[in-house]
Short mmCIF file of C-alpha atoms in Angstrom, two decimals:
data_model
loop_
_atom_site.label_atom_id
_atom_site.label_comp_id
_atom_site.label_asym_id
_atom_site.label_seq_id
_atom_site.Cartn_x
_atom_site.Cartn_y
_atom_site.Cartn_z
CA MET A 1 10.52 10.95 28.17
CA THR A 2 12.70 8.27 26.51
CA ASP A 3 12.24 8.25 22.77
CA PRO A 4 10.91 4.70 21.73
CA THR A 5 13.05 4.59 18.62
CA ASP A 6 16.28 5.25 20.39
CA SER A 7 14.98 2.90 23.00
CA HIS A 8 14.73 0.03 20.26
CA ILE A 9 18.21 0.96 18.74
CA THR A 10 19.55 0.54 22.41
CA GLU A 11 18.04 -2.86 22.50
CA ILE A 12 19.46 -3.76 19.07
CA LEU A 13 22.86 -2.78 20.05
CA ARG A 14 22.59 -4.57 23.39
CA GLY A 15 21.58 -7.59 21.57
CA PRO A 16 23.86 -10.51 20.03
CA ASP A 17 26.09 -10.02 17.05
CA GLY A 18 26.60 -12.04 13.77
CA PRO A 19 25.30 -12.87 10.39
CA HIS A 20 22.92 -15.54 11.72
CA ILE A 21 20.49 -12.92 12.92
CA ALA A 22 18.50 -11.26 10.26
CA ALA A 23 16.75 -8.13 10.11
CA PHE A 24 13.88 -8.05 7.36
CA PHE A 25 12.34 -4.66 6.12
CA ASP A 26 9.22 -3.88 4.32
CA PHE A 27 9.72 -0.74 1.86
CA ASP A 28 6.49 0.96 1.58
CA GLY A 29 5.28 2.89 4.52
CA THR A 30 7.93 1.02 6.67
CA LEU A 31 11.36 2.42 5.01
CA VAL A 32 9.70 5.09 2.89
CA ASP A 33 6.66 7.11 3.75
CA GLY A 34 3.82 6.00 1.62
CA LEU A 35 3.63 3.90 -1.84
CA SER A 36 6.57 4.43 -3.96
CA PHE A 37 4.97 3.68 -7.60
CA THR A 38 3.27 7.10 -6.91
CA ALA A 39 6.97 8.72 -7.44
CA PHE A 40 7.31 6.89 -10.77
CA LEU A 41 3.74 8.21 -11.66
CA ARG A 42 5.34 11.65 -11.60
CA ARG A 43 8.81 10.99 -13.39
CA PRO A 44 8.96 12.92 -16.63
CA GLY A 45 10.48 10.70 -19.51
CA LEU A 46 8.55 7.47 -18.43
CA PRO A 47 5.46 6.47 -19.99
CA SER A 48 3.47 6.50 -16.74
CA LYS A 49 1.13 9.21 -17.74
CA ALA A 50 -0.42 6.65 -20.43
CA LEU A 51 -0.50 4.05 -17.81
CA LEU A 52 -2.70 6.21 -15.87
CA GLY A 53 -4.88 7.51 -18.12
CA GLY A 54 -5.40 3.90 -19.42
CA LEU A 55 -6.37 2.89 -16.05
CA LEU A 56 -8.81 5.61 -15.11
CA ARG A 57 -10.50 4.90 -18.58
CA THR A 58 -10.58 1.27 -18.47
CA ARG A 59 -10.89 0.55 -14.56
CA PRO A 60 -11.87 3.52 -12.91
CA ILE A 61 -13.39 1.37 -9.92
CA LEU A 62 -9.67 -0.25 -9.73
CA PHE A 63 -7.97 3.16 -9.41
CA TRP A 64 -10.62 4.44 -7.13
CA ARG A 65 -10.00 1.38 -4.70
CA LEU A 66 -6.31 1.73 -5.26
CA ALA A 67 -6.48 5.28 -4.31
CA ARG A 68 -8.61 4.72 -1.04
CA GLY A 69 -6.09 1.82 -0.50
CA ALA A 70 -2.88 4.09 -0.57
CA LEU A 71 -4.63 6.63 1.53
CA ARG A 72 -5.18 4.14 4.37
CA ALA A 73 -1.88 2.03 3.51
CA GLU A 74 -3.86 -1.11 3.30
CA PRO A 75 -4.82 -1.56 -0.34
CA SER A 76 -6.67 -5.34 -0.44
CA ASP A 77 -4.53 -8.26 -1.98
CA ASP A 78 -7.00 -8.59 -5.15
CA ASP A 79 -6.49 -4.96 -6.02
CA VAL A 80 -2.95 -5.29 -5.95
CA ARG A 81 -2.92 -8.27 -7.81
CA ALA A 82 -5.14 -6.64 -10.40
CA ALA A 83 -2.98 -3.34 -10.68
CA TYR A 84 0.03 -5.61 -11.15
CA ASP A 85 -1.55 -7.51 -14.04
CA LEU A 86 -2.35 -4.05 -15.64
CA VAL A 87 1.00 -2.62 -15.06
CA LEU A 88 2.72 -5.65 -16.47
CA GLY A 89 0.78 -5.76 -19.74
CA PHE A 90 1.49 -2.08 -20.14
CA TRP A 91 5.43 -2.49 -19.69
CA CYS A 92 5.20 -5.60 -22.15
CA GLY A 93 7.73 -4.77 -24.86
CA HIS A 94 9.44 -1.81 -23.50
CA ARG A 95 12.94 -1.93 -22.80
CA GLU A 96 14.15 -2.62 -19.23
CA GLU A 97 16.64 -0.15 -19.62
CA ILE A 98 14.04 2.66 -19.54
CA LEU A 99 13.37 1.99 -15.82
CA GLN A 100 16.89 1.22 -14.86
CA ARG A 101 17.89 4.79 -16.14
CA HIS A 102 15.25 6.33 -14.24
CA ALA A 103 15.18 4.36 -10.98
CA HIS A 104 17.97 6.13 -9.43
CA GLU A 105 16.54 9.67 -10.21
CA VAL A 106 13.37 8.93 -8.74
CA PHE A 107 14.92 7.95 -5.52
CA ALA A 108 16.97 11.00 -5.54
CA LEU A 109 14.28 13.26 -6.61
CA ASP A 110 11.60 11.89 -4.34
CA LEU A 111 11.77 8.71 -2.32
CA ALA A 112 15.03 9.84 -0.35
CA ALA A 113 12.88 12.97 1.22
CA ARG A 114 10.10 10.22 2.29
CA LEU A 115 12.91 7.84 4.06
CA ARG A 116 11.65 7.56 7.76
CA HIS A 117 14.68 8.31 9.68
CA GLY A 118 13.96 6.21 12.46
CA THR A 119 13.71 3.26 10.43
CA TRP A 120 17.04 4.26 8.87
CA SER A 121 18.41 4.30 12.26
CA PHE A 122 17.30 0.73 12.66
CA VAL A 123 18.90 -0.41 9.24
CA GLN A 124 22.22 0.97 10.39
CA ALA A 125 21.97 -0.32 14.23
CA HIS A 126 21.61 -3.56 12.50
CA ARG A 127 24.51 -3.32 10.33
CA ARG A 128 26.33 -2.22 12.97
CA LYS A 129 25.78 -5.52 14.84
CA GLY A 130 26.82 -7.12 11.71
CA HIS A 131 23.48 -8.85 11.23
CA THR A 132 22.30 -9.57 7.96
CA VAL A 133 19.91 -7.00 6.31
CA VAL A 134 17.32 -7.64 3.85
CA LEU A 135 14.44 -5.74 1.74
CA VAL A 136 11.47 -7.76 1.73
CA SER A 137 8.89 -5.97 -0.67
CA SER A 138 6.10 -6.38 -3.22
CA ALA A 139 7.15 -3.72 -4.93
CA THR A 140 9.53 -4.20 -7.92
CA ARG A 141 13.48 -4.06 -7.92
CA TYR A 142 13.34 -0.77 -9.82
CA GLN A 143 11.60 0.80 -6.99
CA ILE A 144 13.51 -0.72 -4.00
CA ALA A 145 17.43 -1.35 -5.49
CA PRO A 146 18.32 2.44 -5.25
CA ALA A 147 17.26 2.67 -1.59
CA ALA A 148 19.10 -0.44 -0.81
CA ASP A 149 22.22 0.76 -2.38
CA GLU A 150 22.33 4.00 -0.43
CA LEU A 151 21.39 2.17 2.88
CA GLY A 152 24.19 -0.39 2.25
CA ILE A 153 21.58 -3.18 2.36
CA ASP A 154 23.10 -6.16 0.29
CA HIS A 155 19.98 -8.40 0.06
CA LEU A 156 16.70 -7.97 -1.90
CA LEU A 157 13.51 -10.28 -1.84
CA CYS A 158 10.97 -8.67 -4.16
CA SER A 159 8.51 -9.06 -6.96
CA GLU A 160 10.35 -9.29 -10.24
CA MET A 161 9.29 -8.46 -13.63
CA GLU A 162 10.13 -11.06 -16.29
CA VAL A 163 12.94 -9.71 -18.80
CA GLU A 164 13.98 -11.58 -22.12
CA GLU A 165 16.70 -10.03 -24.12
CA GLY A 166 16.60 -6.59 -22.33
CA THR A 167 12.46 -6.43 -22.94
CA PHE A 168 9.87 -7.10 -20.37
CA THR A 169 7.59 -9.74 -21.40
CA GLY A 170 4.27 -8.77 -19.26
CA ARG A 171 4.85 -11.51 -17.14
CA LEU A 172 6.15 -11.84 -13.40
CA GLY A 173 9.27 -13.55 -13.04
CA GLY A 174 8.51 -15.32 -9.84
CA PRO A 175 5.89 -14.90 -7.09
CA LEU A 176 4.32 -11.50 -5.93
CA LEU A 177 5.62 -11.26 -2.26
CA ARG A 178 2.48 -10.43 -0.67
CA GLY A 179 0.90 -11.94 2.08
CA LYS A 180 2.21 -15.49 2.42
CA ALA A 181 4.29 -15.63 -0.76
CA LYS A 182 6.18 -13.11 1.27
CA ALA A 183 7.02 -15.16 4.47
CA SER A 184 7.82 -18.06 2.17
CA ALA A 185 10.66 -15.86 0.64
CA VAL A 186 12.13 -15.05 3.93
CA GLY A 187 11.83 -18.83 5.01
CA GLU A 188 13.69 -19.83 2.05
CA PHE A 189 16.28 -17.15 2.08
CA ALA A 190 16.88 -17.77 5.90
CA ALA A 191 17.27 -21.78 5.29
CA SER A 192 19.73 -20.59 2.72
CA ARG A 193 21.46 -18.78 4.81
CA GLY A 194 21.79 -20.25 8.18
CA ILE A 195 19.83 -17.71 9.71
CA ASP A 196 18.45 -18.18 13.05
CA LEU A 197 14.57 -16.58 12.48
CA ARG A 198 13.73 -17.25 16.10
CA ALA A 199 16.39 -14.48 17.09
CA SER A 200 15.47 -12.14 13.83
CA HIS A 201 13.97 -9.08 13.28
CA ALA A 202 11.20 -7.92 11.08
CA TYR A 203 9.78 -4.35 10.45
CA ALA A 204 6.41 -3.74 8.58
CA ASP A 205 3.37 -1.23 8.50
CA THR A 206 0.36 -2.97 7.26
CA ALA A 207 -1.98 -6.44 8.40
CA ASP A 208 -1.12 -8.17 4.88
CA ASP A 209 2.54 -8.25 6.40
CA VAL A 210 1.25 -10.35 9.24
CA PRO A 211 2.39 -13.44 7.97
CA PHE A 212 5.61 -11.90 7.47
CA LEU A 213 6.11 -10.61 10.58
CA GLU A 214 5.17 -14.01 12.28
CA THR A 215 8.26 -15.82 10.74
CA VAL A 216 10.52 -14.23 13.24
CA GLY A 217 11.08 -13.55 17.03
CA HIS A 218 11.16 -9.74 16.74
CA PRO A 219 8.31 -8.53 15.06
CA CYS A 220 8.05 -4.90 15.02
CA ALA A 221 5.12 -2.79 13.33
CA ILE A 222 6.18 1.02 12.03
CA CYS A 223 3.81 3.48 12.04
CA PRO A 224 1.06 0.72 11.76
CA ALA A 225 -2.42 0.81 9.73
CA ASP A 226 -5.69 0.24 12.04
CA GLY A 227 -5.68 -3.45 11.46
CA LEU A 228 -1.87 -4.29 12.33
CA SER A 229 -2.18 -1.60 15.22
CA SER A 230 -4.47 -3.73 17.11
CA LEU A 231 -3.36 -7.17 16.28
CA ALA A 232 0.31 -6.12 17.17
CA ALA A 233 -1.12 -4.56 20.61
CA GLU A 234 -2.77 -8.25 21.30
CA ARG A 235 0.29 -10.25 20.31
CA GLY A 236 2.57 -7.92 22.41
CA TRP A 237 4.57 -7.07 19.37
CA ALA A 238 6.70 -3.75 19.23
CA CYS A 239 5.24 -0.62 17.70
CA LEU A 240 7.03 2.35 16.60
CA PRO A 241 5.65 5.54 15.72
CA VAL A 242 8.49 6.88 13.77
CA SER A 243 5.77 9.06 11.70
CA ARG A 244 6.36 12.86 10.97
CA GLY A 245 5.07 15.93 12.54
CA PRO A 246 2.36 18.23 10.84
CA LEU A 247 3.16 20.49 7.97
CA VAL A 248 4.14 24.19 8.55
CA ARG A 249 2.51 26.42 6.04
CA PRO A 250 4.88 26.44 3.06
CA GLY A 251 5.17 30.27 3.32
CA HIS A 252 6.07 30.29 6.86
CA ARG A 253 9.48 29.10 6.80
CA GLY A 254 10.25 31.29 3.90
CA ARG A 255 9.28 34.31 6.24
CA THR A 256 11.26 32.97 9.27
CA MET A 257 14.34 32.27 7.13
CA ARG A 258 14.06 35.84 5.75
CA ARG A 259 13.56 37.50 9.22
CA LEU A 260 16.52 35.35 10.56
CA LYS A 261 18.77 37.21 7.88
CA ARG A 262 17.34 40.83 8.29
CA ARG A 263 16.84 41.89 11.70
CA PRO A 264 18.25 40.96 15.30
CA MET A 265 15.89 38.28 17.27
CA ALA A 266 14.55 39.35 20.51
CA ASP A 267 15.72 37.31 23.56
CA GLY A 268 13.62 33.83 23.59
CA GLU A 269 12.57 34.61 19.96
CA SER A 270 13.00 31.56 17.92
CA PRO A 271 13.48 31.95 13.82
CA LEU A 272 12.78 28.40 13.56
CA ALA A 273 8.98 28.65 13.94
CA GLY A 274 7.25 25.46 15.08
CA ILE A 275 10.40 23.54 15.53
CA ARG A 276 12.16 22.98 18.85
CA LEU A 277 16.18 22.26 19.33
CA ARG A 278 17.22 19.86 21.87
CA VAL A 279 20.96 20.22 22.55
CA ASP A 280 23.46 17.77 23.97
CA GLY A 281 26.68 19.11 24.91
CA ALA A 282 25.53 22.69 24.43
CA ARG A 283 28.68 24.13 26.63
CA PHE A 284 31.44 22.87 24.07
CA LEU A 285 29.81 25.48 21.60
CA SER A 286 31.41 28.59 23.70
CA GLU A 287 34.02 26.54 25.70
CA ARG A 288 36.77 27.21 23.33
CA ARG A 289 37.19 30.17 20.75
CA PRO A 290 37.89 30.26 17.77
CA VAL A 291 37.24 26.78 16.62
CA VAL A 292 36.27 25.08 13.52
CA PHE A 293 32.48 23.93 13.84
CA LEU A 294 31.88 20.98 11.58
CA LEU A 295 28.44 20.16 10.57
CA ASN A 296 26.50 17.38 8.79
CA HIS A 297 24.55 18.84 5.86
CA ARG A 298 21.45 17.17 5.11
CA SER A 299 18.50 19.95 5.05
CA PRO A 300 18.15 23.40 4.06
CA LEU A 301 17.28 24.22 7.49
CA ASP A 302 20.88 23.26 8.78
CA PRO A 303 22.29 26.93 8.29
CA ALA A 304 19.40 28.26 10.25
CA VAL A 305 19.91 25.71 13.38
CA ILE A 306 23.40 26.33 13.63
CA ALA A 307 22.91 30.09 13.65
CA GLU A 308 20.14 29.81 16.03
CA LEU A 309 22.72 27.77 18.19
CA LEU A 310 25.47 30.59 18.08
CA GLY A 311 23.15 33.04 18.63
CA PRO A 312 25.03 36.61 18.80
CA ASP A 313 28.03 35.66 17.43
CA HIS A 314 26.48 34.88 14.39
CA ARG A 315 24.71 38.08 14.03
CA HIS A 316 27.85 40.05 15.06
CA GLY A 317 29.46 38.53 12.25
CA ASP A 318 32.16 36.70 14.73
CA VAL A 319 31.35 33.34 12.96
CA LEU A 320 32.30 32.66 9.19
CA PHE A 321 29.90 30.34 7.40
CA MET A 322 32.12 28.73 4.71
CA GLY A 323 30.11 28.07 1.64
CA ARG A 324 31.41 25.44 -1.21
CA GLY A 325 34.24 26.85 -3.51
CA ALA A 326 35.30 29.16 -0.63
CA GLU A 327 38.88 29.88 -0.57
CA PRO A 328 40.24 28.19 2.83
CA GLY A 329 42.66 31.16 3.29
CA ILE A 330 39.87 33.04 3.93
CA ALA A 331 39.00 31.15 6.74
CA VAL A 332 42.39 30.92 8.06
CA ASP A 333 42.63 34.78 8.33
CA ARG A 334 39.46 34.72 9.90
CA LEU A 335 40.48 32.57 12.73
CA SER A 336 43.87 34.07 13.03
CA ARG A 337 41.98 37.13 13.93
CA GLY A 338 39.90 35.18 16.59
CA HIS A 339 36.76 34.49 14.69
CA SER A 340 35.30 31.09 14.30
CA VAL A 341 34.31 29.07 11.09
CA VAL A 342 31.28 26.79 10.19
CA ILE A 343 32.05 24.35 7.39
CA ALA A 344 29.91 21.38 6.36
CA SER A 345 31.61 17.99 6.55
CA GLU A 346 30.73 16.66 3.35
CA ARG A 347 31.51 17.90 -0.03
CA THR A 348 27.83 17.64 -0.90
CA ARG A 349 24.50 17.39 0.58
CA SER A 350 23.78 13.68 1.20
CA LEU A 351 20.55 12.08 0.02
CA THR A 352 19.91 9.68 3.26
CA PRO A 353 20.78 10.42 6.72
CA MET A 354 24.18 8.35 6.23
CA PRO A 355 26.80 10.84 5.78
CA GLY A 356 28.98 10.81 2.57
CA PRO A 357 32.86 10.96 2.44
CA PHE A 358 34.31 13.61 4.43
CA ALA A 359 36.29 16.45 2.80
CA ASN A 360 39.77 17.40 4.25
CA THR A 361 39.11 21.19 4.20
CA ALA A 362 38.03 21.67 7.54
CA PHE A 363 40.87 19.91 8.84
CA LEU A 364 43.51 21.35 6.80
CA ILE A 365 41.99 24.91 7.78
CA ALA A 366 42.03 23.82 11.79
CA ARG A 367 45.69 22.61 10.95
CA SER A 368 46.96 25.61 9.64
CA ALA A 369 45.16 27.87 12.03
CA GLY A 370 46.30 26.10 15.19
CA VAL A 371 42.52 25.53 16.33
CA PRO A 372 40.44 22.53 17.24
CA VAL A 373 37.47 20.93 15.43
CA VAL A 374 33.95 21.00 17.29
CA PRO A 375 31.78 18.07 15.54
CA VAL A 376 28.45 19.21 15.55
CA VAL A 377 25.69 16.52 14.59
CA ILE A 378 22.35 17.40 13.65
CA ARG A 379 19.88 14.58 13.95
CA ASP A 380 16.29 14.20 12.88
CA ILE A 381 16.01 17.16 10.82
CA ASP A 382 15.36 15.56 7.57
CA CYS A 383 12.17 14.52 8.90
CA LEU A 384 11.35 17.80 9.19
CA LEU A 385 12.54 19.72 5.87
CA PRO A 386 14.18 16.92 3.49
CA CYS A 387 15.85 17.73 0.33
CA ASN A 388 13.68 18.41 -2.63
CA THR A 389 10.65 19.28 -0.79
CA ALA A 390 9.12 22.96 -0.20
CA ALA A 391 7.18 22.92 3.38
CA ALA A 392 9.14 22.34 6.56
CA ARG A 393 7.45 20.23 9.50
CA ALA A 394 7.14 20.93 12.96
CA GLY A 395 8.96 18.91 15.61
CA THR A 396 12.27 18.65 17.28
CA VAL A 397 15.75 18.78 15.78
CA HIS A 398 18.19 16.98 17.98
CA VAL A 399 21.86 18.52 18.03
CA VAL A 400 24.74 16.77 19.64
CA VAL A 401 27.78 18.96 20.12
CA HIS A 402 30.87 16.83 20.93
CA GLU A 403 34.14 17.93 22.42
CA PRO A 404 36.83 19.89 20.66
CA MET A 405 39.34 17.93 19.11
CA ASP A 406 42.91 19.09 18.54
CA ILE A 407 44.43 18.08 15.29
CA THR A 408 47.16 20.25 15.09
CA GLY A 409 49.97 17.57 15.95
CA ASP A 410 48.41 15.30 13.19
CA ASP A 411 50.99 14.13 10.32
CA ALA A 412 49.25 13.50 6.92
CA VAL A 413 48.51 9.77 7.72
CA GLU A 414 47.03 10.48 10.87
CA ALA A 415 44.85 13.46 9.54
CA SER A 416 43.18 10.85 6.82
CA THR A 417 42.88 8.68 10.10
CA ARG A 418 41.35 11.14 12.13
CA ILE A 419 38.67 12.07 9.46
CA GLU A 420 37.39 8.72 8.90
CA GLU A 421 37.38 8.67 12.99
CA VAL A 422 35.34 11.55 12.94
CA ARG A 423 32.80 10.39 10.35
CA ARG A 424 32.30 7.08 12.22
CA LEU A 425 31.66 9.49 15.21
CA TYR A 426 28.85 11.02 13.08
CA VAL A 427 27.26 7.87 12.01
CA ASP A 428 27.28 6.34 15.53
CA THR A 429 25.61 9.82 16.90
CA LEU A 430 23.24 9.58 13.88
CA ILE A 431 22.14 6.23 14.80
CA THR A 432 22.22 6.20 18.74
CA GLY A 433 21.95 9.88 19.67
CA SER A 434 24.33 9.43 22.01
CA PRO A 435 27.62 11.70 22.68
CA SER A 436 30.84 9.86 23.06
CA SER A 437 31.28 11.48 26.60
CA PRO A 438 28.49 12.20 29.17
CA VAL A 439 26.93 15.82 28.82
CA LYS A 440 23.93 17.30 30.08
CA PRO A 441 20.99 17.95 27.51
CA VAL A 442 19.32 21.23 27.13
CA THR A 443 15.61 20.66 25.89
CA ALA A 444 13.90 24.37 24.97
CA VAL A 445 12.37 26.32 22.21
CA LEU A 446 15.58 28.39 21.76
CA GLY A 447 15.99 31.97 21.04
CA ALA A 448 19.21 32.93 19.49
CA ALA A 449 20.31 34.79 22.79
CA SER A 450 18.93 32.53 25.17
CA ALA A 451 20.59 29.68 23.56
CA ARG A 452 24.06 30.95 23.98
CA GLY A 453 23.01 32.08 27.69
CA ARG A 454 22.27 28.16 28.17
CA ALA A 455 25.28 27.14 26.51
CA GLY A 456 27.90 28.07 29.15
CA GLY A 457 26.05 26.54 31.86
CA ALA A 458 25.06 23.31 30.59
#
């Protein structure tokens, strides 16, 4: 069955190019799972506990209604406005630098793990087409700007908190961008930029965004709440369920990871409880040896996935997993003795699915040893176990293994160009899920031995 997220990406990529087409994205519930303000309430160093305590003491009914609305993802307009008045009043007299200092930390430690992978893919597909991508939210700049920076979104329309001489005044610096005000902001932005709204796209998750969605020719409901879901069905709008799977028990993942390390797996048994691996290009895992396997590193589950794919070779010590700071000479020596090497493509784990700059270590090792590089792209794994989370979720991880690349003849200039080309290959694969050459997909709950058995015949 075709994945609706991939189908929507295909439609975007087959559509027209150019900045006259815009893609407008809501933030809370659309780009990130849940409401972003809760991350700030939990952040040490912010006076949020005092705010929360004051809300409970002075407006308990409002607090209860907001909590109920957050669970349903559809707090009422009156409740949101009342909450803004309370928050603005609380921040009156505080320095703006407090929020600025903590905003990127809140994103890195909380919101990045709640990023919806499907919506991220839509953002990147629109960027690839040269569309004007805009983040539109009733949230404040401090909640959404770090995400925009990470995702490469240049334009923000949000509810601004008024600042005078570096201090919050306790007033809004413009309209609260919710409902019709949000739609008006989109219309004004489009008029100022020459945007063709009939050819443009908008993404949102709740019924209060209906006026916003109505401004464009291609509205799309993302994991919609009940009110928007029924209305989207009536109007024939796209409706995409880019939600996550159910939680696996927190202790379960720890037991399966220990089991992977301590004892051989029986044929057909998987160490990744509740997780399926869909593999495209599985034959490239065993077609040539030794090789340098290059993989993107986004989740603590990545080592378990690649170990499962390599099967007996991993368990018998025929594959070296290179950690950060390992000496390249060790890898070259192991390759010369016929063993393969697995190494992460980036210097550090990325906050979002977008790969960071690629290190040249893997390419230098491959050139020195005279072996090819095999790009292994792991998709959707951050939906199951993002960074900074303790519990894995059940679901499917899509792995695309690309054809081995011979880089032994590259000089220094060619090597630098090749590294960027390989990174582009990873980005494109993460967006579309498609390998560069046609390969036969393998879908199964893979056991270590059975994975290797299928690899040769894919």
